[in-house]
Amino acid sequence: MALHVQQFFHDVLALPFDEHTVVGNAYYAAPQPNSALRLRIDFAPTIRHGEYDGLCLRVIHPDQGVLDTAILRFADHGTFARRDTARDLVAGRDGYAVIRDWHAHSSQPPWHDADGTGLRTAIEQYAHFWFPPPPTASQPAARPAAQPTPSTSASPRTR
């Protein structure tokens, strides 16, 4: 079964980025207008083929490549807490806080019953760090920190 990536990002995460697209299994966004930086989000694989335990976020520059990478684990953000509780799965048990794309007989996407609230909040915080909103007219631009001036009373020592 496919991951249904487009649906996952639209239905579960509902990220606030106006400029975005899904290419293959990756979500790309331009969180800040006129910025060369892009945000790429993929599913983070485990050691098993077709199994994922989180999202991999990358900030990409067209000339410099990947500037930063962060992994957001489903378990850390409660994404599948409701599903895993209903299945009596706890940390350390097979299938806990993961999705798999090999359940061909299921009519539901592998992320069915996911709660994207925690992940969405973490992604927004990450994006805010790398893509801060431009200052508004009511919000002054940050001023550079004052540089210390050399003291005129100090004289160099000689031996």
PDB file of C-alpha atoms in Angstrom:
ATOM      1  CA  MET A   1       0.000   0.000   0.000  1.00  0.00           C
ATOM      2  CA  ALA A   2       1.213   3.473  -0.787  1.00  0.00           C
ATOM      3  CA  LEU A   3       1.802   5.997   1.954  1.00  0.00           C
ATOM      4  CA  HIS A   4      -0.700   8.464   0.452  1.00  0.00           C
ATOM      5  CA  VAL A   5       1.739  11.259   1.211  1.00  0.00           C
ATOM      6  CA  GLN A   6      -0.403  14.045  -0.262  1.00  0.00           C
ATOM      7  CA  GLN A   7      -3.335  13.052   1.978  1.00  0.00           C
ATOM      8  CA  PHE A   8      -1.112  12.733   5.050  1.00  0.00           C
ATOM      9  CA  PHE A   9       0.256  16.259   4.719  1.00  0.00           C
ATOM     10  CA  HIS A  10      -3.123  17.719   3.805  1.00  0.00           C
ATOM     11  CA  ASP A  11      -5.405  15.822   6.205  1.00  0.00           C
ATOM     12  CA  VAL A  12      -3.214  14.971   9.205  1.00  0.00           C
ATOM     13  CA  LEU A  13      -0.724  17.829   9.374  1.00  0.00           C
ATOM     14  CA  ALA A  14      -2.559  20.649   7.569  1.00  0.00           C
ATOM     15  CA  LEU A  15       0.596  22.782   7.546  1.00  0.00           C
ATOM     16  CA  PRO A  16       0.133  26.547   7.176  1.00  0.00           C
ATOM     17  CA  PHE A  17       2.525  27.037   4.240  1.00  0.00           C
ATOM     18  CA  ASP A  18       0.886  28.699   1.237  1.00  0.00           C
ATOM     19  CA  GLU A  19       3.558  27.650  -1.250  1.00  0.00           C
ATOM     20  CA  HIS A  20       3.975  23.868  -1.089  1.00  0.00           C
ATOM     21  CA  THR A  21       3.865  20.748  -3.198  1.00  0.00           C
ATOM     22  CA  VAL A  22       4.325  17.003  -2.867  1.00  0.00           C
ATOM     23  CA  VAL A  23       6.787  15.299  -5.172  1.00  0.00           C
ATOM     24  CA  GLY A  24       6.961  11.528  -4.787  1.00  0.00           C
ATOM     25  CA  ASN A  25       7.099  10.859  -1.042  1.00  0.00           C
ATOM     26  CA  ALA A  26       8.454  14.312  -0.135  1.00  0.00           C
ATOM     27  CA  TYR A  27       6.673  17.508   0.883  1.00  0.00           C
ATOM     28  CA  TYR A  28       8.359  20.754  -0.223  1.00  0.00           C
ATOM     29  CA  ALA A  29       7.470  24.198   1.084  1.00  0.00           C
ATOM     30  CA  ALA A  30       8.652  27.769   0.741  1.00  0.00           C
ATOM     31  CA  PRO A  31       7.619  29.048   4.188  1.00  0.00           C
ATOM     32  CA  GLN A  32       8.929  32.567   3.549  1.00  0.00           C
ATOM     33  CA  PRO A  33       8.286  34.484   0.318  1.00  0.00           C
ATOM     34  CA  ASN A  34      11.370  35.509  -1.660  1.00  0.00           C
ATOM     35  CA  SER A  35      13.657  33.197   0.319  1.00  0.00           C
ATOM     36  CA  ALA A  36      15.984  30.790  -1.455  1.00  0.00           C
ATOM     37  CA  LEU A  37      15.581  28.318   1.418  1.00  0.00           C
ATOM     38  CA  ARG A  38      13.116  25.449   1.157  1.00  0.00           C
ATOM     39  CA  LEU A  39      11.703  23.034   3.708  1.00  0.00           C
ATOM     40  CA  ARG A  40      11.595  19.368   2.716  1.00  0.00           C
ATOM     41  CA  ILE A  41       9.735  16.789   4.802  1.00  0.00           C
ATOM     42  CA  ASP A  42      10.030  13.030   4.248  1.00  0.00           C
ATOM     43  CA  PHE A  43       8.996  10.015   6.269  1.00  0.00           C
ATOM     44  CA  ALA A  44      11.916   8.855   8.447  1.00  0.00           C
ATOM     45  CA  PRO A  45      12.600   5.161   7.782  1.00  0.00           C
ATOM     46  CA  THR A  46      13.463   2.595  10.432  1.00  0.00           C
ATOM     47  CA  ILE A  47      15.854  -0.281   9.734  1.00  0.00           C
ATOM     48  CA  ARG A  48      12.949  -2.191   8.163  1.00  0.00           C
ATOM     49  CA  HIS A  49      12.088  -1.571   4.535  1.00  0.00           C
ATOM     50  CA  GLY A  50       8.761   0.239   4.242  1.00  0.00           C
ATOM     51  CA  GLU A  51       8.495   1.140   7.948  1.00  0.00           C
ATOM     52  CA  TYR A  52       8.628   4.722   9.229  1.00  0.00           C
ATOM     53  CA  ASP A  53       8.784   6.080  12.771  1.00  0.00           C
ATOM     54  CA  GLY A  54       8.700   9.814  12.179  1.00  0.00           C
ATOM     55  CA  LEU A  55       9.365  12.673   9.830  1.00  0.00           C
ATOM     56  CA  CYS A  56      12.693  13.967   8.553  1.00  0.00           C
ATOM     57  CA  LEU A  57      12.797  17.747   8.119  1.00  0.00           C
ATOM     58  CA  ARG A  58      15.495  19.394   6.025  1.00  0.00           C
ATOM     59  CA  VAL A  59      16.249  23.016   5.239  1.00  0.00           C
ATOM     60  CA  ILE A  60      17.660  23.174   1.728  1.00  0.00           C
ATOM     61  CA  HIS A  61      19.545  25.952  -0.052  1.00  0.00           C
ATOM     62  CA  PRO A  62      19.745  25.680  -3.871  1.00  0.00           C
ATOM     63  CA  ASP A  63      23.518  26.275  -3.954  1.00  0.00           C
ATOM     64  CA  GLN A  64      24.706  25.004  -0.561  1.00  0.00           C
ATOM     65  CA  GLY A  65      22.476  21.942  -0.286  1.00  0.00           C
ATOM     66  CA  VAL A  66      21.131  20.692   3.050  1.00  0.00           C
ATOM     67  CA  LEU A  67      21.737  23.246   5.813  1.00  0.00           C
ATOM     68  CA  ASP A  68      19.984  21.424   8.654  1.00  0.00           C
ATOM     69  CA  THR A  69      18.191  18.167   9.367  1.00  0.00           C
ATOM     70  CA  ALA A  70      15.821  17.280  12.202  1.00  0.00           C
ATOM     71  CA  ILE A  71      13.980  14.050  12.942  1.00  0.00           C
ATOM     72  CA  LEU A  72      10.564  14.235  14.605  1.00  0.00           C
ATOM     73  CA  ARG A  73       9.545  10.832  15.990  1.00  0.00           C
ATOM     74  CA  PHE A  74       5.872   9.859  16.024  1.00  0.00           C
ATOM     75  CA  ALA A  75       6.276   8.485  19.558  1.00  0.00           C
ATOM     76  CA  ASP A  76       7.647  11.797  20.878  1.00  0.00           C
ATOM     77  CA  HIS A  77       4.682  13.750  19.524  1.00  0.00           C
ATOM     78  CA  GLY A  78       1.822  11.374  20.355  1.00  0.00           C
ATOM     79  CA  THR A  79       0.921  10.846  16.699  1.00  0.00           C
ATOM     80  CA  PHE A  80      -0.298   7.275  17.165  1.00  0.00           C
ATOM     81  CA  ALA A  81      -1.029   7.236  20.898  1.00  0.00           C
ATOM     82  CA  ARG A  82      -4.763   6.616  20.416  1.00  0.00           C
ATOM     83  CA  ARG A  83      -4.217   3.872  17.828  1.00  0.00           C
ATOM     84  CA  ASP A  84      -1.503   2.137  19.863  1.00  0.00           C
ATOM     85  CA  THR A  85      -3.539   2.270  23.071  1.00  0.00           C
ATOM     86  CA  ALA A  86      -6.476   0.622  21.268  1.00  0.00           C
ATOM     87  CA  ARG A  87      -4.120  -2.117  20.004  1.00  0.00           C
ATOM     88  CA  ASP A  88      -2.477  -2.518  23.424  1.00  0.00           C
ATOM     89  CA  LEU A  89       0.918  -1.540  21.975  1.00  0.00           C
ATOM     90  CA  VAL A  90       3.533   0.013  24.236  1.00  0.00           C
ATOM     91  CA  ALA A  91       7.081   1.250  23.641  1.00  0.00           C
ATOM     92  CA  GLY A  92       9.348  -1.631  22.731  1.00  0.00           C
ATOM     93  CA  ARG A  93       6.614  -3.735  21.086  1.00  0.00           C
ATOM     94  CA  ASP A  94       6.589  -4.366  17.341  1.00  0.00           C
ATOM     95  CA  GLY A  95       4.406  -1.828  15.550  1.00  0.00           C
ATOM     96  CA  TYR A  96       4.465   0.831  18.283  1.00  0.00           C
ATOM     97  CA  ALA A  97       4.417   4.403  16.908  1.00  0.00           C
ATOM     98  CA  VAL A  98       5.281   3.384  13.345  1.00  0.00           C
ATOM     99  CA  ILE A  99       3.560   3.209   9.994  1.00  0.00           C
ATOM    100  CA  ARG A 100       4.198   0.587   7.360  1.00  0.00           C
ATOM    101  CA  ASP A 101       3.485   0.704   3.676  1.00  0.00           C
ATOM    102  CA  TRP A 102       3.224  -3.038   3.122  1.00  0.00           C
ATOM    103  CA  HIS A 103      -0.331  -3.712   4.345  1.00  0.00           C
ATOM    104  CA  ALA A 104      -1.847  -4.290   0.907  1.00  0.00           C
ATOM    105  CA  HIS A 105      -5.130  -5.709   2.292  1.00  0.00           C
ATOM    106  CA  SER A 106      -6.072  -2.684   4.364  1.00  0.00           C
ATOM    107  CA  SER A 107      -8.624  -0.215   3.011  1.00  0.00           C
ATOM    108  CA  GLN A 108      -7.232   2.548   5.245  1.00  0.00           C
ATOM    109  CA  PRO A 109      -3.973   4.451   4.702  1.00  0.00           C
ATOM    110  CA  PRO A 110      -1.154   3.326   7.028  1.00  0.00           C
ATOM    111  CA  TRP A 111      -1.463   6.537   9.055  1.00  0.00           C
ATOM    112  CA  HIS A 112      -5.191   6.077   9.760  1.00  0.00           C
ATOM    113  CA  ASP A 113      -6.153   7.460  13.232  1.00  0.00           C
ATOM    114  CA  ALA A 114      -3.045   9.646  13.401  1.00  0.00           C
ATOM    115  CA  ASP A 115      -3.153  12.825  15.478  1.00  0.00           C
ATOM    116  CA  GLY A 116      -0.924  15.392  13.783  1.00  0.00           C
ATOM    117  CA  THR A 117      -1.290  18.142  16.390  1.00  0.00           C
ATOM    118  CA  GLY A 118       2.075  17.553  18.100  1.00  0.00           C
ATOM    119  CA  LEU A 119       3.947  17.106  14.824  1.00  0.00           C
ATOM    120  CA  ARG A 120       2.350  20.206  13.292  1.00  0.00           C
ATOM    121  CA  THR A 121       3.358  22.303  16.301  1.00  0.00           C
ATOM    122  CA  ALA A 122       6.947  20.999  16.159  1.00  0.00           C
ATOM    123  CA  ILE A 123       7.180  21.619  12.392  1.00  0.00           C
ATOM    124  CA  GLU A 124       5.840  25.158  12.802  1.00  0.00           C
ATOM    125  CA  GLN A 125       8.402  25.861  15.550  1.00  0.00           C
ATOM    126  CA  TYR A 126      11.217  24.471  13.394  1.00  0.00           C
ATOM    127  CA  ALA A 127      10.082  26.516  10.388  1.00  0.00           C
ATOM    128  CA  HIS A 128       9.757  29.655  12.514  1.00  0.00           C
ATOM    129  CA  PHE A 129      13.406  29.291  13.537  1.00  0.00           C
ATOM    130  CA  TRP A 130      14.674  28.935   9.955  1.00  0.00           C
ATOM    131  CA  PHE A 131      12.054  31.162   8.322  1.00  0.00           C
ATOM    132  CA  PRO A 132      11.273  33.967  10.805  1.00  0.00           C
ATOM    133  CA  PRO A 133       8.453  36.253   9.744  1.00  0.00           C
ATOM    134  CA  PRO A 134       9.609  39.594   8.366  1.00  0.00           C
ATOM    135  CA  PRO A 135       9.244  42.528  10.778  1.00  0.00           C
ATOM    136  CA  THR A 136       6.009  44.462  10.481  1.00  0.00           C
ATOM    137  CA  ALA A 137       5.607  48.232  10.639  1.00  0.00           C
ATOM    138  CA  SER A 138       4.568  47.986  14.299  1.00  0.00           C
ATOM    139  CA  GLN A 139       7.474  45.662  15.101  1.00  0.00           C
ATOM    140  CA  PRO A 140      10.911  47.312  14.913  1.00  0.00           C
ATOM    141  CA  ALA A 141      13.707  45.442  13.192  1.00  0.00           C
ATOM    142  CA  ALA A 142      16.282  43.906  15.500  1.00  0.00           C
ATOM    143  CA  ARG A 143      19.187  46.213  16.194  1.00  0.00           C
ATOM    144  CA  PRO A 144      22.720  44.865  16.270  1.00  0.00           C
ATOM    145  CA  ALA A 145      24.173  44.384  19.732  1.00  0.00           C
ATOM    146  CA  ALA A 146      26.316  47.215  21.030  1.00  0.00           C
ATOM    147  CA  GLN A 147      30.013  46.596  20.570  1.00  0.00           C
ATOM    148  CA  PRO A 148      32.306  47.339  23.493  1.00  0.00           C
ATOM    149  CA  THR A 149      34.563  50.295  22.947  1.00  0.00           C
ATOM    150  CA  PRO A 150      38.248  50.033  23.799  1.00  0.00           C
ATOM    151  CA  SER A 151      39.167  51.643  27.069  1.00  0.00           C
ATOM    152  CA  THR A 152      41.372  54.715  26.779  1.00  0.00           C
ATOM    153  CA  SER A 153      42.725  54.393  30.315  1.00  0.00           C
ATOM    154  CA  ALA A 154      44.439  51.076  29.706  1.00  0.00           C
ATOM    155  CA  SER A 155      47.944  51.206  28.388  1.00  0.00           C
ATOM    156  CA  PRO A 156      49.924  48.321  26.979  1.00  0.00           C
ATOM    157  CA  ARG A 157      52.359  46.667  29.356  1.00  0.00           C
ATOM    158  CA  THR A 158      55.979  46.349  28.550  1.00  0.00           C
ATOM    159  CA  ARG A 159      58.599  44.207  30.236  1.00  0.00           C
TER     160      ARG A 159
END
